[in-house]
């Protein structure tokens, strides 16, 4: 049995990674989603074990210590990381898994899984990105400014990715990602 694909969907905060992943769920029903651990406090409506595994800082540090994370990154004052076992078991079982993570973490995954499929989701413009972060209404001004300055740095790292997908319209972005996954399954192994 062949292994599943490890797909990393990355890009700046506010670009719509979460929205794109939600829209992909009904379109690609057999795609598995990695649930990250974070020390960030839950936002309204977020559920532990569904959106994230919400952890205290000490719990997160012990996950790092015990090598339970495939990658982790500190992002705007909080830790975020991908539980390793779930990803490795899913791929080994032949299913595709998608990780929705920020750029530093994506580059660490690339070191360990160079055969992964690395997709960078870009905003149509930086102004549009700011409008989306502000419009979400979940961050204060200082956090918005911090996320925007991180986004500018993150956009520079696009060259490390296999694909760039513009999130101009959700259905189009999903179609592009679906096409990438189909093409990756058709690839001739060398
Ligand atoms: P948010 O606080 O908006 O949910 O997420 C902040 C950023 O952390 C987003 O860019 C999100 O994709 C990223 N992120 C979520 N989970 C992980 C993870 O497990 N590892 C890394 N490196 N980044 C993550």
mmCIF file of C-alpha atoms and ligand atoms in Angstrom:
data_model
loop_
_atom_site.group_PDB
_atom_site.id
_atom_site.type_symbol
_atom_site.label_atom_id
_atom_site.label_comp_id
_atom_site.label_asym_id
_atom_site.label_seq_id
_atom_site.Cartn_x
_atom_site.Cartn_y
_atom_site.Cartn_z
ATOM 1 C CA UNK A 1 0.000 0.000 0.000
ATOM 2 C CA UNK A 2 1.373 3.417 -0.895
ATOM 3 C CA UNK A 3 1.761 6.147 1.712
ATOM 4 C CA UNK A 4 -0.593 9.101 1.878
ATOM 5 C CA UNK A 5 0.485 12.627 0.987
ATOM 6 C CA UNK A 6 1.638 15.038 3.652
ATOM 7 C CA UNK A 7 0.206 18.382 2.534
ATOM 8 C CA UNK A 8 1.210 21.615 4.235
ATOM 9 C CA UNK A 9 -1.026 24.626 3.741
ATOM 10 C CA UNK A 10 0.755 27.691 4.951
ATOM 11 C CA UNK A 11 0.695 31.438 4.548
ATOM 12 C CA UNK A 12 0.278 34.595 6.605
ATOM 13 C CA UNK A 13 -2.233 34.933 9.415
ATOM 14 C CA UNK A 14 -5.577 36.154 8.105
ATOM 15 C CA UNK A 15 -5.053 34.880 4.563
ATOM 16 C CA UNK A 16 -7.911 32.421 5.055
ATOM 17 C CA UNK A 17 -6.146 29.085 5.675
ATOM 18 C CA UNK A 18 -8.852 28.026 8.131
ATOM 19 C CA UNK A 19 -11.679 29.050 5.809
ATOM 20 C CA UNK A 20 -10.067 27.245 2.896
ATOM 21 C CA UNK A 21 -9.598 24.086 4.994
ATOM 22 C CA UNK A 22 -13.256 24.168 6.094
ATOM 23 C CA UNK A 23 -14.368 24.593 2.494
ATOM 24 C CA UNK A 24 -12.147 21.675 1.414
ATOM 25 C CA UNK A 25 -13.737 19.256 3.907
ATOM 26 C CA UNK A 26 -16.917 18.466 1.930
ATOM 27 C CA UNK A 27 -15.038 18.614 -1.379
ATOM 28 C CA UNK A 28 -12.346 16.079 -0.403
ATOM 29 C CA UNK A 29 -14.054 13.891 2.218
ATOM 30 C CA UNK A 30 -11.161 11.449 2.684
ATOM 31 C CA UNK A 31 -8.572 14.143 3.463
ATOM 32 C CA UNK A 32 -7.488 14.028 7.126
ATOM 33 C CA UNK A 33 -6.853 17.247 9.087
ATOM 34 C CA UNK A 34 -4.098 17.561 11.652
ATOM 35 C CA UNK A 35 -5.232 19.231 14.909
ATOM 36 C CA UNK A 36 -2.464 21.376 16.398
ATOM 37 C CA UNK A 37 -1.597 22.030 20.025
ATOM 38 C CA UNK A 38 -1.392 25.665 21.129
ATOM 39 C CA UNK A 39 -0.913 27.791 24.217
ATOM 40 C CA UNK A 40 -3.232 30.450 22.749
ATOM 41 C CA UNK A 41 -6.507 30.893 24.621
ATOM 42 C CA UNK A 42 -9.591 29.594 22.766
ATOM 43 C CA UNK A 43 -11.551 32.138 20.738
ATOM 44 C CA UNK A 44 -15.320 32.231 20.992
ATOM 45 C CA UNK A 45 -16.744 29.021 19.531
ATOM 46 C CA UNK A 46 -13.439 27.134 19.388
ATOM 47 C CA UNK A 47 -13.583 23.609 20.807
ATOM 48 C CA UNK A 48 -10.708 21.752 22.488
ATOM 49 C CA UNK A 49 -9.665 18.753 20.399
ATOM 50 C CA UNK A 50 -11.506 20.063 17.316
ATOM 51 C CA UNK A 51 -9.922 23.427 16.473
ATOM 52 C CA UNK A 52 -6.846 22.940 18.634
ATOM 53 C CA UNK A 53 -5.640 21.028 21.658
ATOM 54 C CA UNK A 54 -5.477 23.977 24.072
ATOM 55 C CA UNK A 55 -2.511 23.603 26.436
ATOM 56 C CA UNK A 56 -0.928 25.441 29.329
ATOM 57 C CA UNK A 57 2.619 26.592 28.629
ATOM 58 C CA UNK A 58 4.087 23.878 30.915
ATOM 59 C CA UNK A 59 2.096 21.148 29.144
ATOM 60 C CA UNK A 60 3.316 22.411 25.776
ATOM 61 C CA UNK A 61 6.920 22.517 26.961
ATOM 62 C CA UNK A 62 6.665 18.932 28.146
ATOM 63 C CA UNK A 63 5.299 17.887 24.716
ATOM 64 C CA UNK A 64 8.443 19.438 23.202
ATOM 65 C CA UNK A 65 10.619 17.717 25.788
ATOM 66 C CA UNK A 66 9.031 14.317 25.053
ATOM 67 C CA UNK A 67 9.498 14.785 21.300
ATOM 68 C CA UNK A 68 5.735 14.576 20.754
ATOM 69 C CA UNK A 69 5.707 17.376 18.176
ATOM 70 C CA UNK A 70 6.671 17.084 14.517
ATOM 71 C CA UNK A 71 7.348 20.827 14.524
ATOM 72 C CA UNK A 72 6.463 23.796 16.666
ATOM 73 C CA UNK A 73 6.860 27.536 16.452
ATOM 74 C CA UNK A 74 6.390 30.529 18.674
ATOM 75 C CA UNK A 75 4.039 32.888 16.891
ATOM 76 C CA UNK A 76 2.994 36.307 18.212
ATOM 77 C CA UNK A 77 3.536 35.294 21.846
ATOM 78 C CA UNK A 78 2.097 31.767 21.777
ATOM 79 C CA UNK A 79 3.329 28.294 20.941
ATOM 80 C CA UNK A 80 1.762 26.226 18.153
ATOM 81 C CA UNK A 81 2.803 22.668 17.249
ATOM 82 C CA UNK A 82 1.806 19.593 15.271
ATOM 83 C CA UNK A 83 1.365 16.309 17.202
ATOM 84 C CA UNK A 84 3.744 13.878 15.510
ATOM 85 C CA UNK A 85 2.141 10.433 15.965
ATOM 86 C CA UNK A 86 -1.166 11.322 14.339
ATOM 87 C CA UNK A 87 0.550 12.648 11.211
ATOM 88 C CA UNK A 88 2.908 9.683 10.869
ATOM 89 C CA UNK A 89 0.146 7.100 11.483
ATOM 90 C CA UNK A 90 -2.188 8.752 8.982
ATOM 91 C CA UNK A 91 0.392 8.800 6.187
ATOM 92 C CA UNK A 92 1.461 5.219 6.957
ATOM 93 C CA UNK A 93 -2.184 4.115 6.640
ATOM 94 C CA UNK A 94 -2.255 5.490 3.079
ATOM 95 C CA UNK A 95 -4.437 8.524 3.795
ATOM 96 C CA UNK A 96 -3.588 12.110 2.872
ATOM 97 C CA UNK A 97 -3.229 14.588 5.729
ATOM 98 C CA UNK A 98 -3.218 18.383 5.633
ATOM 99 C CA UNK A 99 -1.413 20.598 8.140
ATOM 100 C CA UNK A 100 -2.554 24.202 8.375
ATOM 101 C CA UNK A 101 0.480 25.898 9.923
ATOM 102 C CA UNK A 102 2.538 29.080 9.777
ATOM 103 C CA UNK A 103 5.704 29.465 7.769
ATOM 104 C CA UNK A 104 8.500 28.719 10.274
ATOM 105 C CA UNK A 105 6.813 25.419 11.153
ATOM 106 C CA UNK A 106 6.251 24.588 7.481
ATOM 107 C CA UNK A 107 9.970 24.969 6.788
ATOM 108 C CA UNK A 108 10.772 22.613 9.680
ATOM 109 C CA UNK A 109 8.350 20.019 8.276
ATOM 110 C CA UNK A 110 10.076 20.379 4.903
ATOM 111 C CA UNK A 111 13.412 19.405 6.474
ATOM 112 C CA UNK A 112 11.858 16.186 7.827
ATOM 113 C CA UNK A 113 9.493 15.453 4.925
ATOM 114 C CA UNK A 114 11.086 16.814 1.751
ATOM 115 C CA UNK A 115 8.536 14.791 -0.263
ATOM 116 C CA UNK A 116 5.642 16.671 1.301
ATOM 117 C CA UNK A 117 3.470 18.963 -0.796
ATOM 118 C CA UNK A 118 4.031 22.559 0.290
ATOM 119 C CA UNK A 119 1.320 25.029 -0.662
ATOM 120 C CA UNK A 120 1.560 28.740 0.135
ATOM 121 C CA UNK A 121 -1.767 30.559 0.301
ATOM 122 C CA UNK A 122 -1.337 34.229 -0.592
ATOM 123 C CA UNK A 123 -3.676 37.179 -0.167
ATOM 124 C CA UNK A 124 -4.584 39.118 -3.325
ATOM 125 C CA UNK A 125 -2.778 42.102 -1.676
ATOM 126 C CA UNK A 126 -1.437 43.256 1.718
ATOM 127 C CA UNK A 127 -4.316 45.770 2.053
ATOM 128 C CA UNK A 128 -6.777 42.940 1.577
ATOM 129 C CA UNK A 129 -4.942 40.896 4.231
ATOM 130 C CA UNK A 130 -5.188 43.728 6.768
ATOM 131 C CA UNK A 131 -8.910 44.161 6.019
ATOM 132 C CA UNK A 132 -9.426 40.447 6.695
ATOM 133 C CA UNK A 133 -7.544 40.460 10.032
ATOM 134 C CA UNK A 134 -9.388 43.608 11.173
ATOM 135 C CA UNK A 135 -12.716 42.255 9.900
ATOM 136 C CA UNK A 136 -12.311 39.051 11.921
ATOM 137 C CA UNK A 137 -12.607 41.257 15.012
ATOM 138 C CA UNK A 138 -10.720 38.810 17.237
ATOM 139 C CA UNK A 139 -7.457 40.764 17.741
ATOM 140 C CA UNK A 140 -6.580 44.093 19.335
ATOM 141 C CA UNK A 141 -4.667 46.806 17.428
ATOM 142 C CA UNK A 142 -1.215 45.809 18.761
ATOM 143 C CA UNK A 143 -1.772 42.170 17.728
ATOM 144 C CA UNK A 144 -3.076 43.247 14.298
ATOM 145 C CA UNK A 145 0.063 45.371 13.746
ATOM 146 C CA UNK A 146 2.287 42.502 14.924
ATOM 147 C CA UNK A 147 0.523 39.968 12.659
ATOM 148 C CA UNK A 148 0.855 42.342 9.677
ATOM 149 C CA UNK A 149 4.593 42.836 10.205
ATOM 150 C CA UNK A 150 5.068 39.055 10.523
ATOM 151 C CA UNK A 151 3.011 38.614 7.308
ATOM 152 C CA UNK A 152 5.382 40.829 5.312
ATOM 153 C CA UNK A 153 8.343 38.665 6.427
ATOM 154 C CA UNK A 154 6.389 35.465 5.746
ATOM 155 C CA UNK A 155 5.601 36.455 2.148
ATOM 156 C CA UNK A 156 9.336 36.504 1.426
ATOM 157 C CA UNK A 157 9.533 32.758 2.120
ATOM 158 C CA UNK A 158 7.208 31.756 -0.703
ATOM 159 C CA UNK A 159 10.184 30.511 -2.741
ATOM 160 C CA UNK A 160 10.555 27.497 -0.422
ATOM 161 C CA UNK A 161 7.130 26.193 -1.454
ATOM 162 C CA UNK A 162 6.038 23.937 -4.304
ATOM 163 C CA UNK A 163 2.847 25.850 -5.113
ATOM 164 C CA UNK A 164 1.417 29.338 -4.590
ATOM 165 C CA UNK A 165 -2.368 29.637 -4.444
ATOM 166 C CA UNK A 166 -4.012 33.074 -4.392
ATOM 167 C CA UNK A 167 -6.995 33.178 -2.070
ATOM 168 C CA UNK A 168 -8.976 35.687 -4.102
ATOM 169 C CA UNK A 169 -12.188 33.675 -4.097
ATOM 170 C CA UNK A 170 -12.753 30.698 -1.839
ATOM 171 C CA UNK A 171 -14.152 28.317 -4.485
ATOM 172 C CA UNK A 172 -11.320 29.098 -6.864
ATOM 173 C CA UNK A 173 -8.695 28.638 -4.140
ATOM 174 C CA UNK A 174 -10.239 25.254 -3.216
ATOM 175 C CA UNK A 175 -10.327 24.193 -6.859
ATOM 176 C CA UNK A 176 -6.636 25.022 -7.222
ATOM 177 C CA UNK A 177 -5.751 22.993 -4.113
ATOM 178 C CA UNK A 178 -7.907 20.048 -5.241
ATOM 179 C CA UNK A 179 -6.128 20.134 -8.603
ATOM 180 C CA UNK A 180 -2.723 20.122 -6.894
ATOM 181 C CA UNK A 181 -3.681 17.075 -4.815
ATOM 182 C CA UNK A 182 -5.000 15.220 -7.869
ATOM 183 C CA UNK A 183 -1.819 16.055 -9.804
ATOM 184 C CA UNK A 184 0.412 14.924 -6.925
ATOM 185 C CA UNK A 185 -1.340 11.542 -6.938
ATOM 186 C CA UNK A 186 -0.635 11.235 -10.659
ATOM 187 C CA UNK A 187 3.056 12.013 -10.280
ATOM 188 C CA UNK A 188 5.553 9.457 -11.538
ATOM 189 C CA UNK A 189 7.899 8.490 -8.697
ATOM 190 C CA UNK A 190 11.564 8.897 -9.660
HETATM 191 P P1 LIG B 1 -4.392 31.407 15.072
HETATM 192 O O1 LIG B 1 -3.984 31.970 16.393
HETATM 193 O O2 LIG B 1 -4.909 32.492 14.138
HETATM 194 O O3 LIG B 1 -5.330 30.216 15.172
HETATM 195 O O4 LIG B 1 -3.065 30.822 14.382
HETATM 196 C C1 LIG B 1 -1.938 31.617 14.251
HETATM 197 C C2 LIG B 1 -0.997 30.998 13.250
HETATM 198 O O5 LIG B 1 -0.483 29.763 13.752
HETATM 199 C C3 LIG B 1 -1.676 30.676 11.925
HETATM 200 O O6 LIG B 1 -0.817 31.096 10.873
HETATM 201 C C4 LIG B 1 -1.808 29.168 11.965
HETATM 202 O O7 LIG B 1 -1.797 28.590 10.670
HETATM 203 C C5 LIG B 1 -0.559 28.792 12.730
HETATM 204 N N1 LIG B 1 -0.595 27.443 13.309
HETATM 205 C C6 LIG B 1 -1.668 26.735 13.710
HETATM 206 N N2 LIG B 1 -1.286 25.532 14.144
HETATM 207 C C7 LIG B 1 0.053 25.463 13.987
HETATM 208 C C8 LIG B 1 1.037 24.444 14.239
HETATM 209 O O8 LIG B 1 0.768 23.349 14.678
HETATM 210 N N3 LIG B 1 2.321 24.754 13.966
HETATM 211 C C9 LIG B 1 2.703 25.955 13.458
HETATM 212 N N4 LIG B 1 3.987 26.138 13.205
HETATM 213 N N5 LIG B 1 1.803 26.928 13.197
HETATM 214 C C10 LIG B 1 0.497 26.682 13.465
#
